PDB file of C-alpha atoms and ligand atoms in Angstrom:
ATOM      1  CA  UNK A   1      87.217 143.125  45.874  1.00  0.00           C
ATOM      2  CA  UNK A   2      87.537 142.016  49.652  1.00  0.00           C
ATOM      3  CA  UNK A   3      85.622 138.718  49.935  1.00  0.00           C
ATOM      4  CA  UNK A   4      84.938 136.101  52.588  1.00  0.00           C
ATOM      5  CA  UNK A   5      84.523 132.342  52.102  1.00  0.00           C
ATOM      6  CA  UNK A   6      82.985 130.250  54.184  1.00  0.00           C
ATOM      7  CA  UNK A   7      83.643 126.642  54.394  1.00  0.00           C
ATOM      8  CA  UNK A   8      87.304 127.507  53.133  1.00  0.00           C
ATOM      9  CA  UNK A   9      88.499 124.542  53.851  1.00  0.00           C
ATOM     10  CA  UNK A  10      85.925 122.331  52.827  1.00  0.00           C
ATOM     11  CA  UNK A  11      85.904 119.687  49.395  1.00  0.00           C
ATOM     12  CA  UNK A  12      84.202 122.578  47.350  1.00  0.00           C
ATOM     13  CA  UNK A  13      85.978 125.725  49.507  1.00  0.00           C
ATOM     14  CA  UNK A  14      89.318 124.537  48.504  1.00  0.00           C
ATOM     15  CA  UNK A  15      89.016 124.854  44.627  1.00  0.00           C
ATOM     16  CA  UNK A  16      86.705 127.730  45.647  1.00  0.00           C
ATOM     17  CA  UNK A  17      89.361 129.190  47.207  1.00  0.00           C
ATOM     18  CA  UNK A  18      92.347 128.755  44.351  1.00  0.00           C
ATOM     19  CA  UNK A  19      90.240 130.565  41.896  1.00  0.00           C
ATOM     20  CA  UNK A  20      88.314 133.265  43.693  1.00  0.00           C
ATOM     21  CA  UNK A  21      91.922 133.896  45.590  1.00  0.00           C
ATOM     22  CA  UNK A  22      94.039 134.359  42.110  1.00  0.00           C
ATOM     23  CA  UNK A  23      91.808 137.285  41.900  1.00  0.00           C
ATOM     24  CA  UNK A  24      90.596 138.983  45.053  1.00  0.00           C
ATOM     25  CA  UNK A  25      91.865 139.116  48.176  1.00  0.00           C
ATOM     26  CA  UNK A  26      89.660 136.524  50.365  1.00  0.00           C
ATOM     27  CA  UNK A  27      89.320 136.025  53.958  1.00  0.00           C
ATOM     28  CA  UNK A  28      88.902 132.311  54.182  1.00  0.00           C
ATOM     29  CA  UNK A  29      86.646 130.955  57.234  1.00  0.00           C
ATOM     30  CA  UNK A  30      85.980 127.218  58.247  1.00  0.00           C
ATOM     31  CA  UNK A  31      86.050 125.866  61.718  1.00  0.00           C
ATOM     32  CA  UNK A  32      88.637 123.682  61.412  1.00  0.00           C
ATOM     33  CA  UNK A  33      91.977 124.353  60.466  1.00  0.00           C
ATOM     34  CA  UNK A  34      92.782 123.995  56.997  1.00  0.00           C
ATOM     35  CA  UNK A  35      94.952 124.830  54.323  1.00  0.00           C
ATOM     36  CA  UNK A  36      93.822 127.098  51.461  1.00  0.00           C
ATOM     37  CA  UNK A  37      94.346 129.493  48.783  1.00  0.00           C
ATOM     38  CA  UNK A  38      92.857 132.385  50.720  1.00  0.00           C
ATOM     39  CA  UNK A  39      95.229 135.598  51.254  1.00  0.00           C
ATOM     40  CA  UNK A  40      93.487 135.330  55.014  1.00  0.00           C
ATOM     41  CA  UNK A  41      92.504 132.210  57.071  1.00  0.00           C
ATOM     42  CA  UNK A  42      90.474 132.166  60.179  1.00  0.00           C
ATOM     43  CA  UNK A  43      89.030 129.444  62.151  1.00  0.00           C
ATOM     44  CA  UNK A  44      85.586 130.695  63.186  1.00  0.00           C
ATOM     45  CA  UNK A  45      82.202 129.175  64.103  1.00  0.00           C
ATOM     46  CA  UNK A  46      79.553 130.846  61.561  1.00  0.00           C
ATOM     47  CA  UNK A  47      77.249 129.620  64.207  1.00  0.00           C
ATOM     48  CA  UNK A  48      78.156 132.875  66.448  1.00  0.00           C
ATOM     49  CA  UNK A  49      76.218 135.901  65.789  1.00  0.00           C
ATOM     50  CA  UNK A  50      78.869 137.879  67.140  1.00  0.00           C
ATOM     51  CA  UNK A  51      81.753 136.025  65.555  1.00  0.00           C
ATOM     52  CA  UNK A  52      80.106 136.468  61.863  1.00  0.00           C
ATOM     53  CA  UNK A  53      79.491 140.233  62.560  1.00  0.00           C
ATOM     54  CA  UNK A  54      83.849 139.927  63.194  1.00  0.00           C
ATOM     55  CA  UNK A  55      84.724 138.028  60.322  1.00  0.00           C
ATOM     56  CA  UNK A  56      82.865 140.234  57.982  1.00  0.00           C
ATOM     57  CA  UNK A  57      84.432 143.213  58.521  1.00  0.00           C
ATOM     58  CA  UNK A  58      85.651 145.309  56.133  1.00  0.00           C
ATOM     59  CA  UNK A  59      84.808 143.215  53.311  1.00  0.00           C
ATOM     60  CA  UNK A  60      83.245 143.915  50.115  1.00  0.00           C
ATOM     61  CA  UNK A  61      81.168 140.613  49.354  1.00  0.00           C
ATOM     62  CA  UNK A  62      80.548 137.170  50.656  1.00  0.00           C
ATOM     63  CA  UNK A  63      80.639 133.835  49.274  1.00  0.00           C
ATOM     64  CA  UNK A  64      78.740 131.397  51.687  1.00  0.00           C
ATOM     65  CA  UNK A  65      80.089 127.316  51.054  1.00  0.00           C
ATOM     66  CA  UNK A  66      79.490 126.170  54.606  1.00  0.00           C
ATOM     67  CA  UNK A  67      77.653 122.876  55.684  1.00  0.00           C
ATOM     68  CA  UNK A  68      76.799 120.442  58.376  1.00  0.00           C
ATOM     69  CA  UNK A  69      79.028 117.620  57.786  1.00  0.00           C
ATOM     70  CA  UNK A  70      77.619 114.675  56.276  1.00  0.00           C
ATOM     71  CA  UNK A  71      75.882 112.078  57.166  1.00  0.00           C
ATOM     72  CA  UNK A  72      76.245 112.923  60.776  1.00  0.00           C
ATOM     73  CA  UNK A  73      75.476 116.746  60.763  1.00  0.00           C
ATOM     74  CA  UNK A  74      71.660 115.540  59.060  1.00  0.00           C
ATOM     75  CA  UNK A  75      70.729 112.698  62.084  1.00  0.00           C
ATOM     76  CA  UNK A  76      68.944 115.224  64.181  1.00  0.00           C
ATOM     77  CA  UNK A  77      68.162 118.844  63.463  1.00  0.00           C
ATOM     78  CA  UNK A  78      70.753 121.212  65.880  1.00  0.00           C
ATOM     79  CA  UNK A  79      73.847 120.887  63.850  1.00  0.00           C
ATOM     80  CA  UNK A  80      72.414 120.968  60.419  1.00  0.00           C
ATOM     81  CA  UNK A  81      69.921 123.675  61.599  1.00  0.00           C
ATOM     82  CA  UNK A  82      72.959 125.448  63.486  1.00  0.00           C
ATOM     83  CA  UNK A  83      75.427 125.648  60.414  1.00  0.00           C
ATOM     84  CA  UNK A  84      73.832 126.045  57.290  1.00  0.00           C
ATOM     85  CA  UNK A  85      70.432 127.651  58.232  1.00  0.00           C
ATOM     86  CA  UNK A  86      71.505 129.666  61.583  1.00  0.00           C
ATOM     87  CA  UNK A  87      75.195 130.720  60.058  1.00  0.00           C
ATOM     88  CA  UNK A  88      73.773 131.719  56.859  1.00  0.00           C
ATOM     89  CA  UNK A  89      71.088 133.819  58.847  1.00  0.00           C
ATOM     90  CA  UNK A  90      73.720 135.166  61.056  1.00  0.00           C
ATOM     91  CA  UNK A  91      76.221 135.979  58.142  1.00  0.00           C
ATOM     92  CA  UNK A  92      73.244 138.044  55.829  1.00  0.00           C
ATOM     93  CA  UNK A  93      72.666 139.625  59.057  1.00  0.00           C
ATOM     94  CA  UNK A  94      75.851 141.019  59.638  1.00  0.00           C
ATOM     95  CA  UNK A  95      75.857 141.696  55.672  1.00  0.00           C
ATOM     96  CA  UNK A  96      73.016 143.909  56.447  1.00  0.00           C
ATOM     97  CA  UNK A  97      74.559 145.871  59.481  1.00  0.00           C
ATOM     98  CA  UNK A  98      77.649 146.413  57.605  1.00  0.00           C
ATOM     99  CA  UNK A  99      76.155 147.745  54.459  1.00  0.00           C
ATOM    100  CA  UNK A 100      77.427 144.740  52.285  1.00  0.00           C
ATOM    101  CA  UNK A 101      75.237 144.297  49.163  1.00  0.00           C
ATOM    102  CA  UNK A 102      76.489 141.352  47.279  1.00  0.00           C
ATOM    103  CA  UNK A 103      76.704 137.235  48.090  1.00  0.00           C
ATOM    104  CA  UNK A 104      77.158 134.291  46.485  1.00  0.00           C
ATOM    105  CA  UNK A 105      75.512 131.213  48.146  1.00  0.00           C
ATOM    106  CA  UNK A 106      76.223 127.567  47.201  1.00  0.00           C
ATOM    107  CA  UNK A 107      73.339 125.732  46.938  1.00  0.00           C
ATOM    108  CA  UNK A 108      72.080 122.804  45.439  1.00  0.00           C
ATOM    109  CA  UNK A 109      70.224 121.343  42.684  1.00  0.00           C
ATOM    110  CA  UNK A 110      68.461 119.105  45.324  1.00  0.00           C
ATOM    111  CA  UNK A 111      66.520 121.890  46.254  1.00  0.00           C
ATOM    112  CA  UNK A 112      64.472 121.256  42.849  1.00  0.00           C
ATOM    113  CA  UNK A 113      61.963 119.117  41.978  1.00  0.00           C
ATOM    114  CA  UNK A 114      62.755 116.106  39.296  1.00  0.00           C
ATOM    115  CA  UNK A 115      61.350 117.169  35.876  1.00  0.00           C
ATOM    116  CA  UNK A 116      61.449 119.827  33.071  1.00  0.00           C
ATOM    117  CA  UNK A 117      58.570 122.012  34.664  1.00  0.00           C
ATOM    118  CA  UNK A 118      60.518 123.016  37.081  1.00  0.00           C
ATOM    119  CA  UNK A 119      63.543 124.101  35.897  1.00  0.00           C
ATOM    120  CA  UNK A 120      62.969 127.512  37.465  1.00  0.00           C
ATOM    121  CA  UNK A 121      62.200 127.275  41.199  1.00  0.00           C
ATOM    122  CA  UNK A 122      62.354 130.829  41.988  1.00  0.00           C
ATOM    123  CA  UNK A 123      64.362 131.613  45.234  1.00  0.00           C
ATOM    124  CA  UNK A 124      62.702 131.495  48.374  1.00  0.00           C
ATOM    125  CA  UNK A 125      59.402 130.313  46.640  1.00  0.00           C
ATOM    126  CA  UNK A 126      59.834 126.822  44.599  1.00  0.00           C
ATOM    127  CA  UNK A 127      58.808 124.683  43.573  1.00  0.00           C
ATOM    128  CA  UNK A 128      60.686 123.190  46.231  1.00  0.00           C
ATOM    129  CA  UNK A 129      61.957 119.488  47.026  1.00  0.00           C
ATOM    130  CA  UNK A 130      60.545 118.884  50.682  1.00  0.00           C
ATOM    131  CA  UNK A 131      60.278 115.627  52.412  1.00  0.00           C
ATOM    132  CA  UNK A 132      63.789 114.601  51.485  1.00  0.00           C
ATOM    133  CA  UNK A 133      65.184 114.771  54.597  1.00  0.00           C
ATOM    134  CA  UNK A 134      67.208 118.130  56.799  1.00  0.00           C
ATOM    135  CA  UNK A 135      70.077 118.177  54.130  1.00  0.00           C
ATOM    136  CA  UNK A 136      67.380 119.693  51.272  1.00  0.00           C
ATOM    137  CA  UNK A 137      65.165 121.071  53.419  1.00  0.00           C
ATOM    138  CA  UNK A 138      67.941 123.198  54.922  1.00  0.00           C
ATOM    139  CA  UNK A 139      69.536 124.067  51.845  1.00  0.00           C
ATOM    140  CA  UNK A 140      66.335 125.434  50.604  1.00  0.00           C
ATOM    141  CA  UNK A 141      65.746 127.480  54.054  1.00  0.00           C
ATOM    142  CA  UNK A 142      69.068 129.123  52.820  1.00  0.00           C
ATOM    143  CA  UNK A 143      67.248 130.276  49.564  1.00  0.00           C
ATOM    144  CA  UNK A 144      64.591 131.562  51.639  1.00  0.00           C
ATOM    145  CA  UNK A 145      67.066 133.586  54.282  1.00  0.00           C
ATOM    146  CA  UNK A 146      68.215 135.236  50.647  1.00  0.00           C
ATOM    147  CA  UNK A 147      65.126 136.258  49.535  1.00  0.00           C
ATOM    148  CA  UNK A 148      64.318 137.912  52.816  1.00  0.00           C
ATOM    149  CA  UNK A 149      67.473 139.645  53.013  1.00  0.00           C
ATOM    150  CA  UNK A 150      66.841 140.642  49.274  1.00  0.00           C
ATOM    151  CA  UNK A 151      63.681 142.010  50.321  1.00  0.00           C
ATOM    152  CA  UNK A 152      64.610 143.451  53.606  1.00  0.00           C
ATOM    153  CA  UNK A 153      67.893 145.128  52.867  1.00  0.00           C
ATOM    154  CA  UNK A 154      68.510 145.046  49.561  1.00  0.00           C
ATOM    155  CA  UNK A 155      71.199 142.537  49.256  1.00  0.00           C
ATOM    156  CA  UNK A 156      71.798 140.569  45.847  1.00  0.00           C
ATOM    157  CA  UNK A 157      72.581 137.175  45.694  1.00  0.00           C
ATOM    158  CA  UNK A 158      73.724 134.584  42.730  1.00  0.00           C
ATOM    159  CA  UNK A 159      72.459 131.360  43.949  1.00  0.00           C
ATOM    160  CA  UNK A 160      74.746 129.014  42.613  1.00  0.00           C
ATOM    161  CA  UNK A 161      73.073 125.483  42.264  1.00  0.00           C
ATOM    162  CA  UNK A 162      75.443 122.560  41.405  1.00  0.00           C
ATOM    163  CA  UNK A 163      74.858 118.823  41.150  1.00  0.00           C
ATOM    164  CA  UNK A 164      77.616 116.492  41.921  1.00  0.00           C
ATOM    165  CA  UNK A 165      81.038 117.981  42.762  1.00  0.00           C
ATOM    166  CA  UNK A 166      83.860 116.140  41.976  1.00  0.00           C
ATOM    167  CA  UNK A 167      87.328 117.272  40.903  1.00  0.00           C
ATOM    168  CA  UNK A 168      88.008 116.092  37.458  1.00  0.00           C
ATOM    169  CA  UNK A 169      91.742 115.212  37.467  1.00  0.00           C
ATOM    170  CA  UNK A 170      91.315 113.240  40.776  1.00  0.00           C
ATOM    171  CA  UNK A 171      87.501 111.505  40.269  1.00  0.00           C
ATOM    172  CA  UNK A 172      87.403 110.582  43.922  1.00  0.00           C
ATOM    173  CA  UNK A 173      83.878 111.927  45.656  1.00  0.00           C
ATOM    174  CA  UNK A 174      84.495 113.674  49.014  1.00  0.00           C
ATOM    175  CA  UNK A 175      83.388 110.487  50.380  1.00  0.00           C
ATOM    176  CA  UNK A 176      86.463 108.589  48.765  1.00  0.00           C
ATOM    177  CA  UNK A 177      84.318 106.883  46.130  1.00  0.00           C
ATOM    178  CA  UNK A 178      86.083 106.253  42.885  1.00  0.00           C
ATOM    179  CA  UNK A 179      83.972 107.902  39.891  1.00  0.00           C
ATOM    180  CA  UNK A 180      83.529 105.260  37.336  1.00  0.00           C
ATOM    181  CA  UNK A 181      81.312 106.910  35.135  1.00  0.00           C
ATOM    182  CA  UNK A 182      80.546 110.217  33.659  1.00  0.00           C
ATOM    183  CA  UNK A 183      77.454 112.194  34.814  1.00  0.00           C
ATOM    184  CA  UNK A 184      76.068 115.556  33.344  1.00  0.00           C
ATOM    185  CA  UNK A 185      75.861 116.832  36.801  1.00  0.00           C
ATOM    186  CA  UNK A 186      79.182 116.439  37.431  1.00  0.00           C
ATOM    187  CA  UNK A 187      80.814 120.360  38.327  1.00  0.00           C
ATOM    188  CA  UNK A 188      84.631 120.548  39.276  1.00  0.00           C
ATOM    189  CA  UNK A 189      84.812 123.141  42.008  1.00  0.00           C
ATOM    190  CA  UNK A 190      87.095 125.179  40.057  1.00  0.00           C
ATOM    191  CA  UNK A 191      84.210 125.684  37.864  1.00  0.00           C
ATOM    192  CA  UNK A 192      82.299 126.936  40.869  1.00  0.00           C
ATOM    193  CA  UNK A 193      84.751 129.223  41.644  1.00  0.00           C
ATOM    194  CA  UNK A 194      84.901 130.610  38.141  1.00  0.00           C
ATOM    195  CA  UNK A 195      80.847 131.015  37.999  1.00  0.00           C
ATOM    196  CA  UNK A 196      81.302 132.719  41.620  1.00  0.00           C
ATOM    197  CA  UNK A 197      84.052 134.819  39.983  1.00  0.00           C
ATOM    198  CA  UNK A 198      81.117 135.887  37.043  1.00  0.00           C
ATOM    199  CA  UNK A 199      77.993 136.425  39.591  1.00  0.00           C
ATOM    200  CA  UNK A 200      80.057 138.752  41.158  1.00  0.00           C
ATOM    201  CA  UNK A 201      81.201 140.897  38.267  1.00  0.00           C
ATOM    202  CA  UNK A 202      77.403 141.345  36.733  1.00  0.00           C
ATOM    203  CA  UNK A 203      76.532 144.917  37.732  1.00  0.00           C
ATOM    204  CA  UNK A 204      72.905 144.298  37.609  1.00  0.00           C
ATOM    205  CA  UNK A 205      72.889 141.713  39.555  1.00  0.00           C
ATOM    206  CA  UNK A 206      69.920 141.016  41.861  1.00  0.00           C
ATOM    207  CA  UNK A 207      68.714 137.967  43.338  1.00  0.00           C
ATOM    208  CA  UNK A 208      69.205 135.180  40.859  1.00  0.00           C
ATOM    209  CA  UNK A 209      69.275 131.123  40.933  1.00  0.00           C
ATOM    210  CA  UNK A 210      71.915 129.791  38.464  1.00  0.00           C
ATOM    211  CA  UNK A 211      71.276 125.710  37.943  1.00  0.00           C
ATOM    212  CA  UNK A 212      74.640 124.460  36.919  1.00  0.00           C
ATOM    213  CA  UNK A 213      75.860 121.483  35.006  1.00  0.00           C
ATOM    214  CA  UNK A 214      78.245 120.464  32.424  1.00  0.00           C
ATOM    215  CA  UNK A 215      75.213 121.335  30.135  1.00  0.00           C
ATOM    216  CA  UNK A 216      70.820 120.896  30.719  1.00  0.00           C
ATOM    217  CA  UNK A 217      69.854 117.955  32.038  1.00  0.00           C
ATOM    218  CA  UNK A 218      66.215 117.188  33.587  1.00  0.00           C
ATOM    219  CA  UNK A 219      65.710 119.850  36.212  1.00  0.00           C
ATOM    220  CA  UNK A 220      69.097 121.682  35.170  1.00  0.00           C
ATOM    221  CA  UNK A 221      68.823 124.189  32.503  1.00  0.00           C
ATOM    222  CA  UNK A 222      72.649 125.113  32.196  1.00  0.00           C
ATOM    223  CA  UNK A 223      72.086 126.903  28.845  1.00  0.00           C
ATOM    224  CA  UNK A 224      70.682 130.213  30.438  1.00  0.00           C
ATOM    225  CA  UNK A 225      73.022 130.140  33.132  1.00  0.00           C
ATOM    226  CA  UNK A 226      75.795 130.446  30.839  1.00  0.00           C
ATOM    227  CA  UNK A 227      74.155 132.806  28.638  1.00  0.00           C
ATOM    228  CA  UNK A 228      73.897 135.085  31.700  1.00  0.00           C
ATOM    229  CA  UNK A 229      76.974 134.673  33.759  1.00  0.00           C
ATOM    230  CA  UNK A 230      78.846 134.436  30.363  1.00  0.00           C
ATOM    231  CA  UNK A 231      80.553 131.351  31.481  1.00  0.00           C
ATOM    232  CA  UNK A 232      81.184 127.338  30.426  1.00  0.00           C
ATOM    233  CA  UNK A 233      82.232 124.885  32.530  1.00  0.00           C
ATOM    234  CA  UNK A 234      86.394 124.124  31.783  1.00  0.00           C
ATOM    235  CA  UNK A 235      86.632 120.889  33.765  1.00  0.00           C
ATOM    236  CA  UNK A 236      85.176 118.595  31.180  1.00  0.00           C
ATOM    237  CA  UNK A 237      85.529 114.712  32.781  1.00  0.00           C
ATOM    238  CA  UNK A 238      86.735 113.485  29.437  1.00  0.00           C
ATOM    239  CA  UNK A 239      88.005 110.523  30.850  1.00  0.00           C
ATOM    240  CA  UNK A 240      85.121 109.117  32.370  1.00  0.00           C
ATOM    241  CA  UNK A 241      82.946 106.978  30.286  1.00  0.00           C
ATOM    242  CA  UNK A 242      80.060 108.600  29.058  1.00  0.00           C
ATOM    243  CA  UNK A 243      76.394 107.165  29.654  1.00  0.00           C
ATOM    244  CA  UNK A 244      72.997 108.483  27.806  1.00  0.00           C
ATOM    245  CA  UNK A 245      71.940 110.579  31.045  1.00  0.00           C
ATOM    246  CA  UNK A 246      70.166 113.564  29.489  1.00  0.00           C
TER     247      UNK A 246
HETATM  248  N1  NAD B 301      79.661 117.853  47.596  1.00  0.00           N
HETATM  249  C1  NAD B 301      78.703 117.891  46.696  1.00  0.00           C
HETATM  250  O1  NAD B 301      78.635 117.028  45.786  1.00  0.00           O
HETATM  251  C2  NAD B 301      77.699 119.029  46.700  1.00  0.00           C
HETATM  252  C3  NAD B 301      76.650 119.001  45.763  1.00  0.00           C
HETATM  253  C4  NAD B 301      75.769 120.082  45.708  1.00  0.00           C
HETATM  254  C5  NAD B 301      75.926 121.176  46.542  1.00  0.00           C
HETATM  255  N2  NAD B 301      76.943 121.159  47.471  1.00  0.00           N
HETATM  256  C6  NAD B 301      77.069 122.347  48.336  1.00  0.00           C
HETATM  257  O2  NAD B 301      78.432 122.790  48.315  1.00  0.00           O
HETATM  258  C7  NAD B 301      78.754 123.414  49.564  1.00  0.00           C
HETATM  259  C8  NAD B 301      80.025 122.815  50.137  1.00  0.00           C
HETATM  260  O3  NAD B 301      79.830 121.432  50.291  1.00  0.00           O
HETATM  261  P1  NAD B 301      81.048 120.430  50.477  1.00  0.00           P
HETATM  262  O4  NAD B 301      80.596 119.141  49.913  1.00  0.00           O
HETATM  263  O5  NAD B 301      82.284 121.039  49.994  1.00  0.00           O
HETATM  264  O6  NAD B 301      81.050 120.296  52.050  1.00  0.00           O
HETATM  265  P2  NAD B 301      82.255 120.089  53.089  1.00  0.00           P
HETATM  266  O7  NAD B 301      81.635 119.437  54.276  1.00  0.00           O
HETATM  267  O8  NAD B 301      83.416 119.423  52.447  1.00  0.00           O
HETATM  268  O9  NAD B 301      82.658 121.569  53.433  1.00  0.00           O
HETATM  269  C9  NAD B 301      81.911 122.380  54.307  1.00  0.00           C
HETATM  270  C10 NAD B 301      82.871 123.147  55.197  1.00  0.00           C
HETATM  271  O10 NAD B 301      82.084 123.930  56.122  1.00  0.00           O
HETATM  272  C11 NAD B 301      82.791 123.944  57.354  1.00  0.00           C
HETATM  273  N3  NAD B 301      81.915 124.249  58.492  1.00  0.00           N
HETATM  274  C12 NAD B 301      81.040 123.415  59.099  1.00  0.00           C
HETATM  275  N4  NAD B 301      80.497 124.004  60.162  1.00  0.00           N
HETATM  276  C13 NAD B 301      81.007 125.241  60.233  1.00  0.00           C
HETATM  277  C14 NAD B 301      80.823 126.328  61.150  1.00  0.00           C
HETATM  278  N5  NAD B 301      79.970 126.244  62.175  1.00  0.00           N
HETATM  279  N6  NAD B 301      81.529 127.468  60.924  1.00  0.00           N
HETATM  280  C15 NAD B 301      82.389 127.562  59.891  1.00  0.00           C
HETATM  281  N7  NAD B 301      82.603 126.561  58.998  1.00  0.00           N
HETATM  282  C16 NAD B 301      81.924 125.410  59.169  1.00  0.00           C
HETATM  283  C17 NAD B 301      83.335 122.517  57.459  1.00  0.00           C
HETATM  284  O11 NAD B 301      84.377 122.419  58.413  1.00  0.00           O
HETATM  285  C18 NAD B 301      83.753 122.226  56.039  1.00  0.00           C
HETATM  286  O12 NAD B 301      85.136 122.515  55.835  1.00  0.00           O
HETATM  287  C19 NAD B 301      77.516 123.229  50.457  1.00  0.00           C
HETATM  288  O13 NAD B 301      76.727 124.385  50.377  1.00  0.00           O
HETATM  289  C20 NAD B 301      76.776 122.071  49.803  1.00  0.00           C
HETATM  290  O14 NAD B 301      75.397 122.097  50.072  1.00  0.00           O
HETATM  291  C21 NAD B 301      77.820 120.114  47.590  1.00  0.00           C
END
């Protein structure tokens, strides 16, 4: 399969990009120039309706792991609203012109609401977590941009929701923070990339949320995820303390 990544060269693109790259050839897209795993690099702004319909072409499937830089991107609205909610429009919408059918979008379990009832905030409808700011509410306008194109055009997505991503090995945050501590919502990005790798293969696939964690936790209900996708986290943080967080 022929697949773009956006965000290539981002925290998450980068382990994104070893695994999804060891088996399909991928297009990698950021706007800064970065080093990857991607077969194909391309600095491009997602933010360009024309630029997206370019990058996208002749490719099989997308993988969308773009965002506004933080904290700075989430001050005022135009850059967040520019990169994750206007690129991720603009990239379905080229999807849609050139007859692509399948994308996986990184999301976020901070689209959810705290608390068991609900574990399954269906895409594009909730329950959602507003009021926490432009970082959640534009990750769940994403959701909502799949669900129209679902409806609209017929394209499937795996909405891939993690927690905290950290790569076990080096336990430093993308901030630089030191992880002292093991948390259940702790996902290496490697372990993205293989879930990615699974949403992609399932032949039925239609639109679908996939909470993911090293195993349930309050709003995260890992065990049907990886019942469906057929896939367990490998990155286990075995070195980190463990603390009663279930
Ligand atoms: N880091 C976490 O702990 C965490 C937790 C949950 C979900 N996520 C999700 O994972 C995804 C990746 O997050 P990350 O932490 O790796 O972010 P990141 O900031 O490290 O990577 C995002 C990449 O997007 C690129 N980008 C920004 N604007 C662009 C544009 N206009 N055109 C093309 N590329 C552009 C950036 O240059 C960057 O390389 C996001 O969808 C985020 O919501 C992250």
């Amino acid at each position: 399969m022929k697949l773009l990544l956006t965000g290539a060269g981002g925290y998450t693109g980068r382990g994104l990009s070893e695994v999804l790259a060891a088996h399909h050839s991928v297009r990698g897209v950021d706007i800064v120039e970065k080093k990857t795993a991607c077969q194909e690099f391309k600095v491009a702004d997602i933010s360009n309706y024309e630029t997206c319909q370019k990058i996208i072409e002749g490719l099989d499937a997308l993988v969308m792991c773009h965002m506004a830089p933080n904290p700075h991107g989430y001050k005022t609205p135009p850059m967040s609203f520019d990169i994750n909610a206007k690129g991720t429009a603009n990239l379905y919408h080229a999807a849609q012109e050139a007859g692509i059918k399948k994308v996986v979008l990184i999301s976020s379990c901070g689209v959810l609401v705290e608390g068991k009832s609900n574990r399954d905030a269906q895409i594009g409808v909730g329950p959602y977590n507003y009021g926490k700011g432009l970082y959640t509410l534009t990750k769940i306008i994403q959701e909502c941009i799949a669900l129209d194109y679902f409806k609209a055009a017929q394209i499937a997505t795996a909405v891939l929701r993690p927690g905290w991503i950290v790569y076990d090995g080096e336990l430093v945050t993308k901030y630089g923070e030191k992880m002292e501590r093991y948390y259940s919502s702790l996902l290496d990005p490697r372990d993205i990339g293989t879930a990615a790798l699974a949403a992609l293969a399932l032949p039925d696939l239609g639109l679908e949320s996939f909470n993911i964690g090293q195993h349930d936790y309050s709003e995260v209900n890992s065990t049907t995820t990886q019942a469906r996708l057929k896939w367990t986290p490998t990155y286990r943080f075995e070195s980190l303390p463990r603390v009663d967080d279930k």
